[in-house]
XYZ file of C-alpha atoms in Angstrom:
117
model
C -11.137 -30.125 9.048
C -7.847 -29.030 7.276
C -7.140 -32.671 5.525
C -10.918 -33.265 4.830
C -10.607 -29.548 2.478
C -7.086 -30.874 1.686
C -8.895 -33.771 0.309
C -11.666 -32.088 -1.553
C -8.695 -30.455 -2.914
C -7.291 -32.900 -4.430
C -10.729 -34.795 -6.052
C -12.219 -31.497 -7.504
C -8.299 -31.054 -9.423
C -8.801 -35.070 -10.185
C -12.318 -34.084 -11.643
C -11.001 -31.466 -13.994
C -9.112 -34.159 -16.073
C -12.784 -35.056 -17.456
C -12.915 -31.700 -19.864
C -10.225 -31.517 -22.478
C -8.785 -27.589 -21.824
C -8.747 -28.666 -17.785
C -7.070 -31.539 -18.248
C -3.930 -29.774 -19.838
C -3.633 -28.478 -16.223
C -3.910 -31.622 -14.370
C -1.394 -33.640 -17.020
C 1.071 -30.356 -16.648
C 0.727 -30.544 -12.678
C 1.883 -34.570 -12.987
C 4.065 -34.372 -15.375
C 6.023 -31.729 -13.060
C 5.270 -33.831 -9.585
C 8.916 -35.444 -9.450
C 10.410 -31.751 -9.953
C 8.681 -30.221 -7.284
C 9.430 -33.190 -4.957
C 13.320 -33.036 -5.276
C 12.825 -28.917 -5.200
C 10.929 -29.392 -1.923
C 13.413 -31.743 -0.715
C 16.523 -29.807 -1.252
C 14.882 -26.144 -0.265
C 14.217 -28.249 3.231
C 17.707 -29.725 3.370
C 19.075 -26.200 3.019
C 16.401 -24.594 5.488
C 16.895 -27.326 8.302
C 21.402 -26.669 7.281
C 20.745 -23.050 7.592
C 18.505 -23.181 11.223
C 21.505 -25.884 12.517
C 23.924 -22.405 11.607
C 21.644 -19.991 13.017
C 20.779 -21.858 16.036
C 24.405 -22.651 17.105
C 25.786 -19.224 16.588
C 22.907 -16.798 17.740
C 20.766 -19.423 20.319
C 22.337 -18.443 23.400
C 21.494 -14.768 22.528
C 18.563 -14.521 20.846
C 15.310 -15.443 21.193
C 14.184 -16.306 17.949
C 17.225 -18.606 17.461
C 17.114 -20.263 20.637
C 15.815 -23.619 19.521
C 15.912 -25.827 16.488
C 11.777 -24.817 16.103
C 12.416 -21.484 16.385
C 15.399 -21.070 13.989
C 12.996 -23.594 11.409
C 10.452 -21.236 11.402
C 12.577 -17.818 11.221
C 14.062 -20.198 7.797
C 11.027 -20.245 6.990
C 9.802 -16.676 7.669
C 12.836 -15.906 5.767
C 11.996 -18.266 2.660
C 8.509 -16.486 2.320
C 8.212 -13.381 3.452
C 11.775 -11.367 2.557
C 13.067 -9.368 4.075
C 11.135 -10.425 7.149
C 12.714 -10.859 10.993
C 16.081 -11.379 9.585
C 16.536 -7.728 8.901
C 17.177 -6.353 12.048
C 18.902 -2.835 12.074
C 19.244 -3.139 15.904
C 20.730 -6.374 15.870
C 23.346 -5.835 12.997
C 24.389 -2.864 15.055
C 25.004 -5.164 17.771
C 26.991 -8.163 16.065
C 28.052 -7.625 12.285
C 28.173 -10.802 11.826
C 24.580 -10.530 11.616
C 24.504 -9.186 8.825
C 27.041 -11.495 7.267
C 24.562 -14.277 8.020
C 21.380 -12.284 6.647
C 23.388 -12.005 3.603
C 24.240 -15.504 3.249
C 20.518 -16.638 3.979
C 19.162 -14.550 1.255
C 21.731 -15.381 -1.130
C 21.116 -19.005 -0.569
C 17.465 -18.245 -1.106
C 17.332 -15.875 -4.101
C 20.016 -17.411 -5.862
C 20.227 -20.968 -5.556
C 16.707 -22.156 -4.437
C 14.630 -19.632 -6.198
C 16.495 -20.206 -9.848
C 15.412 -23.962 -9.330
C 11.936 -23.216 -10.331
């Protein structure tokens, strides 16, 4: 169901090209394709680098780090939705260096990856 929408997606922003105005869309969209693709490559390069951290440091004591998956999808979590389960008052009380890594996730994020687009 999801690829079949996906799909009729894709040929209704195809269709557009036909009217002039429409089209400037569609040529703007290609025209910025191989940008997005080495963005997209590089933001997951830095999310998979920055689960590997998470995961070996915090996986034996936390749940949410305790396998690559898990760690992926806090990254992701993370990426999206600031300050999301990374900001954990309980936690930094626990282990500061916590909050060192918070810090360095969203620094990563808001400065590096989110100036790229």
């Amino acid at each position: 169901g999801m690829v079949l929408c996906v799909i009729m997606l894709v040929r209704m922003v195809i269709a557009t090209e036909a009217h002039p105005r429409t089209s400037l869309v569609t040529s703007t969209l290609m025209r910025a394709l191989g940008d997005l693709m080495h963005f997209a490559i590089i933001a997951m390069l830095i999310c998979w680098a920055l689960s590997v951290i998470g995961a070996w440091r915090y996986g034996n004591e936390m749940g949410e780090m305790g396998s690559m998956t898990n760690a992926v999808m806090m990254q992701l979590e993370a990426f999206f939705d600031p300050p999301s389960s990374l900001f954990q008052p309980d936690r930094a009380a626990l282990d500061p260096s916590w909050n060192y890594y918070s810090f360095f996730v969203w620094t990563i994020y808001s400065f590096f990856l989110l100036n790229f687009v």
